[in-house]
Coordinates of C-alpha atoms and ligand atoms in Angstrom, one line a residue:
M1 CA 22.4 20.1 322.3
A2 CA 20.1 17.8 320.2
L3 CA 18.0 14.9 320.9
Y4 CA 18.2 12.0 319.3
V5 CA 16.4 8.7 319.0
E6 CA 18.9 5.8 318.1
K7 CA 17.5 2.6 317.3
F8 CA 19.7 -0.5 316.9
G9 CA 18.4 -3.8 315.2
G10 CA 19.0 -7.7 316.0
T11 CA 22.3 -7.8 314.5
S12 CA 23.7 -4.8 316.1
V13 CA 23.0 -6.3 319.6
G14 CA 23.5 -9.8 318.6
S15 CA 26.1 -10.4 321.1
V16 CA 27.2 -9.1 324.6
E17 CA 30.3 -7.7 322.6
R18 CA 27.9 -5.9 320.2
I19 CA 25.9 -4.5 323.1
D20 CA 29.1 -3.3 324.6
A21 CA 29.8 -1.5 321.3
V22 CA 26.5 0.1 321.1
A23 CA 26.9 1.2 324.8
R24 CA 30.3 3.0 323.6
Q25 CA 28.6 4.6 320.8
V26 CA 25.8 6.0 322.8
A27 CA 28.0 7.0 325.5
R28 CA 30.2 9.3 322.9
T29 CA 26.9 11.0 321.6
R30 CA 26.0 11.6 325.2
S31 CA 29.5 12.9 325.9
E32 CA 29.2 15.4 323.0
G33 CA 26.3 16.6 325.1
H34 CA 23.2 15.2 323.2
D35 CA 20.1 13.7 324.5
V36 CA 19.9 10.0 323.5
V37 CA 16.9 7.6 323.7
V38 CA 17.7 4.2 322.6
V39 CA 15.4 1.8 321.1
V40 CA 16.7 -1.9 320.9
S41 CA 15.5 -5.0 319.5
A42 CA 15.8 -8.4 320.6
M43 CA 19.3 -10.3 319.8
S44 CA 19.3 -11.5 316.4
G45 CA 17.7 -15.0 315.9
E46 CA 15.9 -14.6 319.6
T47 CA 12.2 -13.6 318.2
N48 CA 12.2 -16.5 315.9
R49 CA 13.6 -18.9 318.8
L50 CA 10.6 -17.9 321.0
Q51 CA 8.3 -18.1 318.3
A52 CA 9.5 -21.9 317.4
M53 CA 9.1 -22.7 321.3
A54 CA 5.5 -21.5 321.2
T55 CA 5.0 -23.4 318.2
E56 CA 6.0 -26.4 319.8
V57 CA 3.9 -26.0 322.7
H58 CA 0.8 -25.1 321.0
A59 CA 0.5 -25.1 317.1
R60 CA -2.0 -22.4 317.3
A61 CA -0.9 -20.6 320.6
S62 CA -3.4 -17.5 321.5
A63 CA -2.1 -14.4 320.2
R64 CA -2.2 -12.7 323.5
E65 CA 0.2 -15.1 325.0
L66 CA 2.5 -15.2 322.2
D67 CA 3.0 -11.4 322.2
V68 CA 3.7 -11.9 326.2
L69 CA 6.5 -14.5 325.1
L70 CA 7.9 -12.5 322.0
S71 CA 8.0 -9.1 323.9
T72 CA 10.5 -10.8 326.3
G73 CA 13.6 -10.8 323.7
E74 CA 13.4 -7.1 323.8
Q75 CA 13.4 -7.0 327.6
V76 CA 16.8 -8.7 328.1
T77 CA 18.5 -6.3 325.5
I78 CA 17.3 -3.0 327.3
A79 CA 18.4 -4.3 330.7
L80 CA 22.0 -5.3 329.3
L81 CA 22.5 -2.2 327.2
A82 CA 21.3 0.0 330.3
M83 CA 24.0 -2.1 332.4
A84 CA 26.5 -1.6 329.7
L85 CA 26.0 2.3 329.9
D86 CA 26.1 2.2 333.5
K87 CA 29.7 0.5 333.4
R88 CA 30.8 3.4 331.0
G89 CA 29.5 5.9 333.6
C90 CA 26.7 7.1 331.6
A91 CA 23.5 7.2 333.7
A92 CA 20.9 5.0 332.0
R93 CA 17.5 3.6 332.8
S94 CA 15.5 0.9 330.6
Y95 CA 11.9 0.7 330.2
T96 CA 9.4 -1.8 328.4
G97 CA 7.1 -0.4 326.1
A98 CA 4.1 -0.3 328.5
Q99 CA 6.3 1.2 331.4
V100 CA 6.8 4.2 328.6
H101 CA 3.1 4.3 327.8
I102 CA 3.4 3.1 324.5
L103 CA -0.7 2.8 324.3
T104 CA -1.6 0.4 321.2
D105 CA -4.8 -1.2 320.0
N106 CA -5.4 -4.8 321.0
I107 CA -4.7 -6.3 317.6
H108 CA -2.0 -8.8 319.2
G109 CA 0.7 -9.4 316.9
K110 CA 0.3 -6.4 314.6
A111 CA -0.9 -3.6 317.1
R112 CA -0.9 -0.3 316.2
I113 CA 0.6 2.7 318.4
M114 CA -2.2 4.6 319.2
E115 CA -0.6 7.3 321.8
I116 CA 2.7 7.8 323.6
D117 CA 3.2 9.6 326.8
A118 CA 6.4 11.2 326.6
E119 CA 6.3 13.1 329.9
P120 CA 8.2 10.3 332.0
I121 CA 11.0 10.3 329.1
R122 CA 11.5 13.7 329.0
R123 CA 11.9 13.7 332.9
D124 CA 14.7 11.3 332.8
L125 CA 16.2 13.1 330.2
A126 CA 16.1 16.5 332.0
E127 CA 17.9 14.5 335.0
G128 CA 20.7 13.6 332.5
R129 CA 19.7 10.0 331.8
V130 CA 20.0 8.0 328.5
V131 CA 16.5 6.5 328.2
V132 CA 16.6 3.0 326.9
V133 CA 13.4 1.6 325.3
A134 CA 12.3 -1.7 324.3
G135 CA 11.2 -1.9 320.6
F136 CA 8.4 -3.9 319.1
Q137 CA 6.0 -3.7 321.9
G138 CA 3.2 -1.7 323.7
A139 CA 0.4 -2.3 325.7
D140 CA -3.4 -1.9 325.3
C141 CA -5.7 0.2 327.5
D142 CA -6.6 -2.7 329.6
G143 CA -2.6 -3.1 330.1
N144 CA -2.2 -6.5 327.9
I145 CA 1.4 -6.4 326.3
T146 CA 0.9 -6.1 322.3
T147 CA 3.5 -6.6 319.9
L148 CA 3.8 -4.5 316.7
G149 CA 4.6 -6.7 314.0
R150 CA 8.0 -8.3 312.8
G151 CA 10.4 -5.7 312.4
G152 CA 8.3 -3.2 314.7
S153 CA 11.2 -1.6 316.6
D154 CA 11.8 0.7 313.7
T155 CA 8.1 1.9 314.4
T156 CA 9.0 2.2 318.1
A157 CA 11.8 4.4 317.3
V158 CA 10.0 6.7 314.9
A159 CA 6.9 6.8 317.0
L160 CA 9.0 7.8 319.9
A161 CA 10.9 10.6 317.6
A162 CA 7.5 12.1 316.8
A163 CA 6.4 12.0 320.3
L164 CA 9.7 13.7 321.4
K165 CA 9.9 15.8 318.4
A166 CA 13.6 14.8 318.2
D167 CA 16.3 16.2 316.2
E168 CA 16.7 13.0 314.2
C169 CA 15.5 9.4 314.3
R170 CA 18.6 7.3 313.2
I171 CA 18.1 3.5 312.5
F172 CA 21.2 1.5 312.9
T173 CA 21.4 -1.5 311.2
D174 CA 23.7 -4.2 309.5
V175 CA 23.7 -2.2 306.1
D176 CA 24.7 1.1 305.7
G177 CA 21.6 2.6 304.0
V178 CA 18.9 2.0 301.8
Y179 CA 20.2 0.2 298.6
T180 CA 18.8 0.1 295.2
A181 CA 18.0 -3.5 295.7
D182 CA 18.6 -5.8 298.8
P183 CA 22.4 -6.2 298.4
R184 CA 22.1 -9.8 299.7
I185 CA 20.4 -10.8 296.4
V186 CA 22.1 -8.0 293.9
P187 CA 25.9 -7.4 294.8
E188 CA 26.0 -4.6 292.5
A189 CA 23.2 -2.6 294.5
R190 CA 24.0 1.0 295.1
R191 CA 23.6 3.0 298.7
L192 CA 20.8 6.0 297.9
E193 CA 22.3 9.2 299.8
R194 CA 18.4 10.3 299.6
I195 CA 15.4 8.5 299.2
T196 CA 11.8 10.4 299.0
V197 CA 9.2 9.2 301.8
E198 CA 7.0 8.0 299.2
E199 CA 9.3 5.9 297.7
M200 CA 10.7 4.6 301.0
L201 CA 7.0 3.6 301.6
E202 CA 6.7 1.7 298.5
L203 CA 10.0 -0.2 299.2
S204 CA 9.2 -1.2 302.7
S205 CA 5.5 -2.3 301.7
L206 CA 6.7 -4.0 299.1
G207 CA 9.3 -6.2 300.8
A208 CA 12.2 -4.2 301.6
K209 CA 12.5 -5.0 305.4
V210 CA 15.4 -2.2 306.2
L211 CA 12.6 -0.3 307.5
Q212 CA 9.1 -1.6 308.9
T213 CA 6.3 0.0 306.7
R214 CA 4.5 1.5 309.5
S215 CA 7.6 3.2 310.6
V216 CA 7.7 5.4 307.6
E217 CA 4.1 5.8 307.5
F218 CA 4.8 7.5 311.2
A219 CA 7.7 9.2 310.0
G220 CA 5.9 10.9 306.8
K221 CA 2.7 12.0 309.0
Y222 CA 4.9 13.6 311.4
R223 CA 7.7 14.5 309.0
V224 CA 10.2 12.9 311.3
P225 CA 13.9 13.6 310.4
L226 CA 14.7 9.9 309.7
R227 CA 18.3 8.3 308.6
V228 CA 19.3 4.7 308.2
L229 CA 22.9 4.2 309.2
S230 CA 25.5 1.1 309.6
A231 CA 25.9 0.2 313.4
F232 CA 29.2 -1.2 312.3
E233 CA 31.0 1.6 310.5
A234 CA 30.8 5.3 310.2
G235 CA 28.8 6.9 307.3
G236 CA 26.2 9.3 306.3
G237 CA 23.8 6.4 305.6
T238 CA 20.5 7.2 303.5
L239 CA 18.2 10.2 304.5
I240 CA 14.8 10.1 304.1
S241 CA 13.5 13.1 302.2
Y242 CA 10.1 15.0 302.4
E243 CA 11.1 17.3 299.3
E244 CA 10.8 15.7 295.9
D245 CA 12.2 18.6 294.2
D246 CA 15.7 18.5 295.5
M247 CA 15.8 15.0 294.2
E248 CA 17.8 14.1 291.2
Q249 CA 14.9 12.3 289.5
A250 CA 16.1 8.9 288.7
L251 CA 13.5 6.8 286.8
I252 CA 13.7 4.1 289.2
S253 CA 15.0 4.4 292.3
G254 CA 15.0 0.6 293.8
I255 CA 13.6 -2.9 293.3
A256 CA 11.8 -4.7 296.0
H257 CA 11.0 -8.2 296.6
N258 CA 8.7 -10.3 298.8
R259 CA 8.7 -13.9 299.4
D260 CA 6.2 -13.6 302.0
E261 CA 2.7 -14.0 300.2
A262 CA 0.5 -16.8 299.1
K263 CA -1.9 -16.6 296.1
L264 CA -5.7 -18.2 296.9
T265 CA -8.1 -18.4 293.6
I266 CA -12.0 -19.0 293.8
L267 CA -13.0 -20.4 290.4
G268 CA -16.7 -20.5 289.1
V269 CA -18.0 -18.0 291.1
P270 CA -21.2 -16.4 290.0
D271 CA -20.7 -13.0 288.4
E272 CA -23.0 -10.8 290.3
P273 CA -23.0 -7.6 292.7
G274 CA -21.6 -8.0 296.1
I275 CA -19.8 -10.9 295.1
A276 CA -16.2 -9.3 296.1
V277 CA -17.4 -8.3 299.5
R278 CA -18.7 -11.8 300.2
I279 CA -15.3 -13.2 299.4
L280 CA -13.0 -10.6 301.1
G281 CA -15.4 -9.4 303.7
P282 CA -14.8 -12.5 305.9
V283 CA -11.0 -12.2 305.1
A284 CA -10.9 -8.9 306.5
D285 CA -13.1 -9.9 309.3
A286 CA -10.1 -12.1 310.3
H287 CA -7.7 -9.2 310.3
I288 CA -6.0 -10.7 307.2
N289 CA -4.8 -8.1 304.9
V290 CA -5.2 -9.0 301.3
D291 CA -2.9 -7.6 298.8
M292 CA -3.3 -8.0 295.0
I293 CA -6.5 -8.9 293.4
I294 CA -7.6 -9.9 290.2
Q295 CA -11.1 -10.7 289.0
N296 CA -11.8 -12.1 285.4
V297 CA -15.2 -13.2 283.9
G298 CA -14.6 -16.8 282.3
E299 CA -16.7 -17.8 279.3
D300 CA -19.6 -19.2 280.9
G301 CA -20.2 -15.8 282.5
S302 CA -19.0 -17.1 286.2
T303 CA -16.0 -15.4 287.6
N304 CA -12.7 -16.3 288.7
F305 CA -11.3 -14.2 291.8
T306 CA -7.5 -14.5 292.9
F307 CA -5.7 -12.4 295.5
T308 CA -2.7 -12.7 297.8
V309 CA -2.3 -12.7 301.5
H310 CA 0.8 -12.8 303.7
R311 CA 2.0 -16.4 304.1
N312 CA 1.6 -16.8 307.7
D313 CA -2.2 -16.1 306.8
F314 CA -2.4 -18.4 304.2
P315 CA -3.9 -21.5 305.9
K316 CA -6.6 -19.3 307.8
A317 CA -7.4 -17.8 304.6
M318 CA -7.7 -20.9 302.9
E319 CA -10.0 -22.3 305.6
I320 CA -12.1 -19.0 305.2
L321 CA -12.1 -19.3 301.5
E322 CA -13.5 -22.9 301.5
K323 CA -16.1 -22.2 303.6
T324 CA -17.0 -19.2 301.4
A325 CA -16.9 -21.5 298.3
K326 CA -19.6 -23.6 299.9
D327 CA -21.8 -20.3 300.4
V328 CA -21.6 -18.8 297.3
K329 CA -21.6 -22.1 295.4
A330 CA -18.1 -21.7 293.7
R331 CA -16.8 -24.7 291.5
E332 CA -13.3 -24.9 293.0
V333 CA -10.6 -23.1 295.5
R334 CA -6.9 -23.4 294.8
G335 CA -4.1 -21.9 296.7
A336 CA -0.1 -21.8 296.0
D337 CA 2.8 -20.5 298.1
D338 CA 5.6 -20.9 295.8
I339 CA 5.2 -17.5 294.5
A340 CA 7.2 -14.2 294.7
K341 CA 6.7 -10.4 294.0
V342 CA 9.2 -8.4 292.4
S343 CA 8.4 -4.6 292.2
V344 CA 10.0 -1.5 290.5
I345 CA 9.7 2.1 292.4
G346 CA 10.4 5.5 291.4
V347 CA 8.8 8.6 291.6
G348 CA 10.4 9.2 287.9
M349 CA 7.4 7.1 286.6
R350 CA 5.1 9.8 287.0
S351 CA 6.4 11.5 284.1
H352 CA 7.9 8.9 282.1
A353 CA 6.0 6.4 280.2
G354 CA 7.4 2.8 279.2
V355 CA 8.4 1.3 282.5
A356 CA 6.0 -1.4 282.5
S357 CA 7.0 -2.5 279.1
T358 CA 10.6 -2.5 279.7
M359 CA 9.7 -4.6 283.0
F360 CA 7.8 -7.3 280.8
K361 CA 10.3 -7.3 277.9
T362 CA 13.1 -8.0 280.4
L363 CA 11.0 -10.9 282.2
A364 CA 9.9 -12.3 278.8
E365 CA 13.5 -12.3 277.6
E366 CA 14.3 -14.4 280.7
G367 CA 11.5 -16.9 280.0
I368 CA 10.1 -15.7 283.4
N369 CA 6.3 -15.9 283.3
I370 CA 4.2 -13.1 285.2
Q371 CA 1.2 -14.5 287.1
M372 CA -0.5 -11.1 288.5
I373 CA 0.3 -7.5 287.8
S374 CA -0.6 -4.4 290.1
T375 CA 0.6 -0.9 289.5
S376 CA 0.3 2.3 291.2
E377 CA 1.4 5.8 290.2
I378 CA 5.0 5.4 291.2
K379 CA 5.4 1.3 291.4
I380 CA 4.8 -1.7 289.0
S381 CA 4.7 -5.4 290.8
V382 CA 4.3 -8.6 289.2
V383 CA 3.9 -11.8 290.9
L384 CA 5.9 -14.6 289.5
A385 CA 7.2 -18.2 290.6
D386 CA 9.6 -18.1 293.5
K387 CA 12.3 -19.9 291.8
Y388 CA 12.8 -17.0 289.3
L389 CA 13.0 -14.3 292.1
E390 CA 16.6 -13.8 292.2
L391 CA 17.3 -13.8 288.6
A392 CA 14.0 -11.2 288.1
V393 CA 15.8 -8.8 290.4
R394 CA 19.1 -9.0 289.1
T395 CA 18.0 -8.5 285.5
L396 CA 15.7 -5.7 286.0
H397 CA 18.5 -4.3 288.2
K398 CA 20.5 -4.0 285.3
A399 CA 17.9 -3.3 282.7
F400 CA 16.9 0.1 284.8
G401 CA 20.6 0.8 284.8
L402 CA 20.7 0.5 288.6
D403 CA 24.0 -1.5 288.9
Q404 CA 27.1 0.2 290.3
G405 CA 28.8 2.1 287.8
Q406 CA 26.0 2.6 285.3
E407 CA 24.2 5.8 284.8
G408 CA 21.2 5.9 287.1
Ligands
LIG501 P1 17.5 -5.0 311.7 O1 17.8 -6.2 312.4 O2 18.7 -4.0 311.7 O3 16.4 -4.4 311.9 P2 16.6 -5.9 309.3 O4 17.4 -7.3 308.9 O5 15.4 -5.9 309.6 O6 17.9 -5.3 310.1 O7 16.8 -5.1 307.8 C1 18.3 -4.7 307.2 C2 18.2 -5.8 306.3 O8 17.5 -5.2 305.0 C3 19.7 -5.8 305.4 O9 20.4 -6.7 305.9 C4 19.2 -6.3 304.0 O10 19.4 -7.5 303.6 C5 17.6 -6.1 304.0 N1 17.4 -5.2 302.6 C6 16.2 -5.4 302.1 N2 16.1 -4.5 300.7 C7 16.9 -3.4 301.2 C8 17.3 -2.3 300.8 N3 16.7 -2.0 299.7 N4 18.5 -1.6 301.2 C9 19.0 -2.0 302.3 N5 18.7 -3.2 302.8 C10 17.8 -4.0 302.3
LIG502 N1 12.6 -8.4 317.5 C1 11.5 -8.3 316.4 C2 11.6 -9.0 315.2 O1 12.6 -9.7 315.3 C3 11.1 -6.7 316.2 C4 12.6 -6.4 315.7 O2 13.6 -6.6 315.5 O3 12.2 -5.0 315.1 O4 10.7 -8.8 314.5
LIG503 MG1 14.4 -4.6 311.1

């Protein structure tokens, strides 16, 4: 008897037939004697549809009301799944995030889970019921509905698995595991049997949306046994590993890409102590995350400062930066959202030199200009014009020997 938390994403519950198929699978696991907590996303496309409706009503809808709206997508699928389970004679109860006490902070649209009271779920399980929980949502301490950021159902699942000390958290999706690159862009990409949690964290945060970054953070913190599998066919999927040693150490494990960023530059800023905080402080105060940062001093002794933010935050960040520019008497502000970021990731990089030069040489040979670079111990990221994104990912995939049939 084991306890599994099983999460099904948007495509996996994308129609009534699909919900029925999920119910069949969950009922089978249940009939094998295991306890199951199911987390579901909204039907695919639904969260976008709700978002678009909100924008139609109000271009700058309040974040609180947006969360009330966006969270409804998941409320539909939990109820339908509970009904489908009931039809199969499998006792089940559905709950919203707030109902199972998923307590978050009050940052609407990207709330963080702070606490989960797992007792009510345990009671249901003890009484032989499958518990179906709405992903992507919680409530703050005043009872306001919050959402966890796009893709947040993964985080609901891993957080529940941690709180319940589940034997495994299984993320069922429309691919059969984690690949060396997004299979939609690189048909030659290979499924990884295992990936270290560190590498998975980099892959996710650098754009591989197969797992939401926060879900991987949670998994790492609480060492949640975590596996990514296909909702459509049987197979072992990809196991997130906490032991680096037992991995065959490929130099590069994967390539991630991200089209969701925009670049802002403030030119002709006085080069003096405190300037970085004067530029980035107001951006942070608006809860806008800054990713890459470059500062360089020009010939006249003034400095240019470039940074990237999520594309959704671009208009707001531009507005803030224009204001800062006036305060610090900068010469000019520029912005561009026709950029993309490509990153190569691998723990093998720690013990091998030359990854950066291979990466830069490969891009140069394709005539691709690099606009920004950032590195960490296990990854190198570059920003380039978004029209080169697919070419860059495919040629790097090949250059690092990740293509199917090649030696890794
Ligand atoms: P779900 O709706 O189940 O949460 P997502 O669309 O959020 O599914 O995530 C699955 C998608 O992630 C895949 O269809 C794939 O295109 C994309 N993806 C990006 N990078 C990778 C990768 N390295 N491995 C597997 N899938 C990836
Ligand atoms: N439905 C939400 C989204 O589309 C959450 C999720 O699917 O994980 O982002
Ligand atoms: Mg997802």
